[in-house]
């Protein structure tokens, strides 16, 4: 296993440290723009804390009313269509499509277009069972190194694609030294490590109810 594949979960888990990412994803999954007030309530944060946290979450997308429309999961079209509960959404990258079903606790259907051949790759993911279908079965996912990261979207997400096969990705790989492709199953495994880290952060950050017995 490459160093790149082993290091990705640790590096990407930093995105969840604001405590806002998972609540925001779950609000966006309903298919509507999210206000700062809505995110404040969902995350159990003050408005000022939310604004500060959003400032640390690079590349957050807003509409002309200042509402959030994207952070990994987006309402704006990308090559990665992500359908949940009948809502047609999109993600910034291929790895997002494998991570988000567990974070949302909902199954998803993915349709993504290879940037090389234009072939459509279809994947189904269950939050418990994991990847339940891949068409074509030879599909792979590209990954790139995150050593020099200034923008998660431009440095990482825009380079993480589905390809129909290793052969389909050959030309792209030759233009991206240090990148690699892995099977969809391996990409899911990498994503699952990240998912576990993010959910652990959410659990650790969940406030204890006033009437809940404490152990200390």
Short mmCIF file of C-alpha atoms in Angstrom, two decimals:
data_model
loop_
_atom_site.label_atom_id
_atom_site.label_comp_id
_atom_site.label_asym_id
_atom_site.label_seq_id
_atom_site.Cartn_x
_atom_site.Cartn_y
_atom_site.Cartn_z
CA UNK A 1 0.00 0.00 0.00
CA UNK A 2 1.37 3.44 -0.91
CA UNK A 3 2.21 6.18 1.59
CA UNK A 4 -0.37 8.34 -0.17
CA UNK A 5 -3.20 5.89 0.55
CA UNK A 6 -2.18 5.50 4.20
CA UNK A 7 -1.86 9.24 4.85
CA UNK A 8 -5.09 10.44 3.26
CA UNK A 9 -7.47 9.59 6.13
CA UNK A 10 -5.33 11.41 8.71
CA UNK A 11 -4.92 14.50 6.56
CA UNK A 12 -8.52 14.76 5.40
CA UNK A 13 -9.95 14.20 8.89
CA UNK A 14 -8.76 17.71 9.76
CA UNK A 15 -11.77 19.00 7.81
CA UNK A 16 -14.07 17.67 10.51
CA UNK A 17 -12.34 19.42 13.38
CA UNK A 18 -14.60 22.50 13.19
CA UNK A 19 -17.58 20.36 14.24
CA UNK A 20 -19.58 21.82 11.36
CA UNK A 21 -18.90 19.50 8.45
CA UNK A 22 -21.25 16.61 9.26
CA UNK A 23 -24.19 18.79 10.38
CA UNK A 24 -23.73 20.85 7.22
CA UNK A 25 -23.65 17.77 4.98
CA UNK A 26 -26.84 16.46 6.55
CA UNK A 27 -28.62 19.77 5.96
CA UNK A 28 -27.40 20.04 2.36
CA UNK A 29 -28.61 16.49 1.68
CA UNK A 30 -32.17 17.80 1.90
CA UNK A 31 -31.48 19.64 -1.35
CA UNK A 32 -31.85 23.24 -0.20
CA UNK A 33 -29.39 26.05 0.60
CA UNK A 34 -28.43 26.25 4.28
CA UNK A 35 -28.45 29.43 6.36
CA UNK A 36 -25.90 30.18 9.05
CA UNK A 37 -28.77 30.12 11.56
CA UNK A 38 -29.83 26.62 10.48
CA UNK A 39 -26.27 25.36 10.77
CA UNK A 40 -25.90 27.01 14.18
CA UNK A 41 -28.91 25.08 15.49
CA UNK A 42 -27.89 21.78 13.88
CA UNK A 43 -24.30 21.99 15.12
CA UNK A 44 -25.08 23.36 18.58
CA UNK A 45 -22.79 26.35 17.95
CA UNK A 46 -23.27 30.08 18.31
CA UNK A 47 -23.60 32.17 15.17
CA UNK A 48 -20.12 33.60 15.77
CA UNK A 49 -18.65 30.11 16.18
CA UNK A 50 -20.30 29.01 12.95
CA UNK A 51 -18.97 31.99 11.02
CA UNK A 52 -15.48 31.38 12.40
CA UNK A 53 -15.68 27.68 11.56
CA UNK A 54 -16.91 28.34 8.03
CA UNK A 55 -13.99 30.71 7.48
CA UNK A 56 -11.68 27.77 8.25
CA UNK A 57 -13.51 25.50 5.80
CA UNK A 58 -11.95 26.55 2.54
CA UNK A 59 -13.91 26.63 -0.70
CA UNK A 60 -17.35 26.67 0.95
CA UNK A 61 -19.87 27.64 -1.73
CA UNK A 62 -22.52 30.31 -1.14
CA UNK A 63 -25.43 31.61 -3.16
CA UNK A 64 -26.13 35.31 -3.76
CA UNK A 65 -28.09 35.45 -0.49
CA UNK A 66 -25.15 34.23 1.57
CA UNK A 67 -26.61 30.77 2.11
CA UNK A 68 -24.34 27.73 1.95
CA UNK A 69 -24.83 25.57 -1.14
CA UNK A 70 -21.72 23.40 -1.07
CA UNK A 71 -18.91 21.95 1.03
CA UNK A 72 -17.88 18.62 -0.48
CA UNK A 73 -21.57 17.90 -1.07
CA UNK A 74 -23.00 20.59 -3.33
CA UNK A 75 -26.19 21.71 -5.00
CA UNK A 76 -24.17 22.90 -8.02
CA UNK A 77 -23.52 20.43 -10.86
CA UNK A 78 -20.16 18.63 -11.02
CA UNK A 79 -19.09 15.47 -12.89
CA UNK A 80 -20.12 13.43 -9.82
CA UNK A 81 -23.91 13.09 -9.54
CA UNK A 82 -24.93 11.85 -6.09
CA UNK A 83 -28.55 10.87 -5.54
CA UNK A 84 -29.89 10.40 -1.99
CA UNK A 85 -33.55 9.83 -1.11
CA UNK A 86 -34.54 11.06 -4.56
CA UNK A 87 -32.56 14.30 -4.20
CA UNK A 88 -30.15 14.82 -7.08
CA UNK A 89 -27.02 16.34 -5.55
CA UNK A 90 -23.36 16.48 -6.55
CA UNK A 91 -19.98 16.08 -4.90
CA UNK A 92 -16.62 17.73 -5.40
CA UNK A 93 -14.78 14.47 -6.01
CA UNK A 94 -15.07 10.71 -6.44
CA UNK A 95 -13.91 9.95 -2.91
CA UNK A 96 -16.69 12.15 -1.51
CA UNK A 97 -19.26 9.86 -3.11
CA UNK A 98 -17.85 6.91 -1.15
CA UNK A 99 -17.56 8.77 2.16
CA UNK A 100 -20.85 10.64 2.37
CA UNK A 101 -23.37 7.75 2.56
CA UNK A 102 -22.02 6.74 5.99
CA UNK A 103 -21.84 10.35 7.20
CA UNK A 104 -25.41 10.94 6.04
CA UNK A 105 -26.57 7.47 7.14
CA UNK A 106 -28.35 7.07 3.81
CA UNK A 107 -27.73 4.90 0.73
CA UNK A 108 -26.70 6.69 -2.45
CA UNK A 109 -26.49 6.18 -6.19
CA UNK A 110 -23.53 7.69 -8.02
CA UNK A 111 -23.05 8.52 -11.68
CA UNK A 112 -19.66 9.96 -12.60
CA UNK A 113 -18.03 10.66 -15.94
CA UNK A 114 -14.45 9.66 -16.70
CA UNK A 115 -12.43 12.78 -17.60
CA UNK A 116 -10.47 10.65 -20.08
CA UNK A 117 -12.97 8.60 -22.06
CA UNK A 118 -16.25 10.25 -21.11
CA UNK A 119 -17.60 6.85 -20.06
CA UNK A 120 -20.15 6.88 -17.24
CA UNK A 121 -19.27 4.99 -14.07
CA UNK A 122 -22.14 3.96 -11.81
CA UNK A 123 -21.72 3.01 -8.15
CA UNK A 124 -24.21 2.21 -5.41
CA UNK A 125 -23.23 2.60 -1.76
CA UNK A 126 -25.02 1.54 1.41
CA UNK A 127 -24.07 3.20 4.72
CA UNK A 128 -23.67 -0.20 6.38
CA UNK A 129 -22.86 -2.69 3.61
CA UNK A 130 -20.54 -0.33 1.74
CA UNK A 131 -20.18 -0.53 -2.04
CA UNK A 132 -22.91 -2.77 -3.39
CA UNK A 133 -22.45 -2.25 -7.11
CA UNK A 134 -19.88 -0.90 -9.60
CA UNK A 135 -20.37 -0.54 -13.36
CA UNK A 136 -18.09 -1.20 -15.09
CA UNK A 137 -16.47 -3.57 -12.57
CA UNK A 138 -13.03 -2.41 -13.76
CA UNK A 139 -13.60 1.16 -12.54
CA UNK A 140 -10.88 2.85 -10.49
CA UNK A 141 -10.47 6.07 -8.49
CA UNK A 142 -7.55 8.49 -8.76
CA UNK A 143 -5.81 9.88 -5.68
CA UNK A 144 -3.22 12.63 -5.36
CA UNK A 145 -0.75 13.71 -2.69
CA UNK A 146 -1.84 16.38 -0.22
CA UNK A 147 1.60 17.59 0.92
CA UNK A 148 1.14 21.10 -0.45
CA UNK A 149 -2.48 21.93 0.30
CA UNK A 150 -3.77 25.47 0.03
CA UNK A 151 -7.26 24.65 -1.21
CA UNK A 152 -8.82 21.24 -0.59
CA UNK A 153 -10.89 21.56 -3.73
CA UNK A 154 -8.20 22.61 -6.19
CA UNK A 155 -5.32 20.65 -4.62
CA UNK A 156 -7.22 17.42 -4.03
CA UNK A 157 -10.87 17.21 -5.05
CA UNK A 158 -10.41 18.41 -8.62
CA UNK A 159 -7.91 15.58 -9.18
CA UNK A 160 -9.93 12.72 -7.68
CA UNK A 161 -11.94 11.09 -10.45
CA UNK A 162 -13.60 7.86 -11.44
CA UNK A 163 -12.07 6.17 -14.48
CA UNK A 164 -13.59 3.21 -16.31
CA UNK A 165 -10.37 1.17 -15.92
CA UNK A 166 -6.65 1.43 -15.25
CA UNK A 167 -6.09 1.71 -19.00
CA UNK A 168 -8.62 4.55 -19.16
CA UNK A 169 -6.56 6.43 -16.54
CA UNK A 170 -3.14 5.89 -18.16
CA UNK A 171 -2.98 9.20 -20.02
CA UNK A 172 -4.20 11.18 -17.02
CA UNK A 173 -1.64 9.51 -14.74
CA UNK A 174 1.19 10.41 -17.11
CA UNK A 175 0.20 14.07 -16.71
CA UNK A 176 -0.04 13.86 -12.89
CA UNK A 177 3.25 12.59 -11.41
CA UNK A 178 2.79 11.23 -7.90
CA UNK A 179 -0.87 10.36 -8.47
CA UNK A 180 -2.19 6.81 -8.39
CA UNK A 181 -5.37 4.88 -9.09
CA UNK A 182 -6.96 2.33 -6.79
CA UNK A 183 -9.94 0.05 -7.11
CA UNK A 184 -13.32 1.37 -5.99
CA UNK A 185 -13.20 -1.12 -3.10
CA UNK A 186 -9.82 0.23 -1.97
CA UNK A 187 -10.99 3.84 -2.31
CA UNK A 188 -13.99 2.94 -0.17
CA UNK A 189 -11.70 1.40 2.46
CA UNK A 190 -9.63 4.59 2.58
CA UNK A 191 -12.81 6.65 2.77
CA UNK A 192 -14.19 4.43 5.52
CA UNK A 193 -11.19 5.23 7.72
CA UNK A 194 -11.90 8.90 7.21
CA UNK A 195 -15.59 8.36 7.93
CA UNK A 196 -14.77 6.67 11.23
CA UNK A 197 -12.51 9.56 12.22
CA UNK A 198 -15.14 12.18 11.40
CA UNK A 199 -17.93 10.32 13.21
CA UNK A 200 -15.68 9.93 16.25
CA UNK A 201 -15.10 13.69 16.22
CA UNK A 202 -18.85 14.27 16.06
CA UNK A 203 -19.51 11.89 18.95
CA UNK A 204 -16.77 13.43 21.09
CA UNK A 205 -18.15 16.89 20.37
CA UNK A 206 -21.82 16.11 21.09
CA UNK A 207 -23.01 18.11 24.12
CA UNK A 208 -24.29 16.12 27.11
CA UNK A 209 -27.91 16.88 27.98
CA UNK A 210 -28.46 18.67 31.29
CA UNK A 211 -30.59 15.80 32.64
CA UNK A 212 -28.19 13.12 31.44
CA UNK A 213 -26.31 11.33 34.24
CA UNK A 214 -22.60 12.07 34.21
CA UNK A 215 -19.85 9.72 35.15
CA UNK A 216 -17.59 12.37 36.65
#
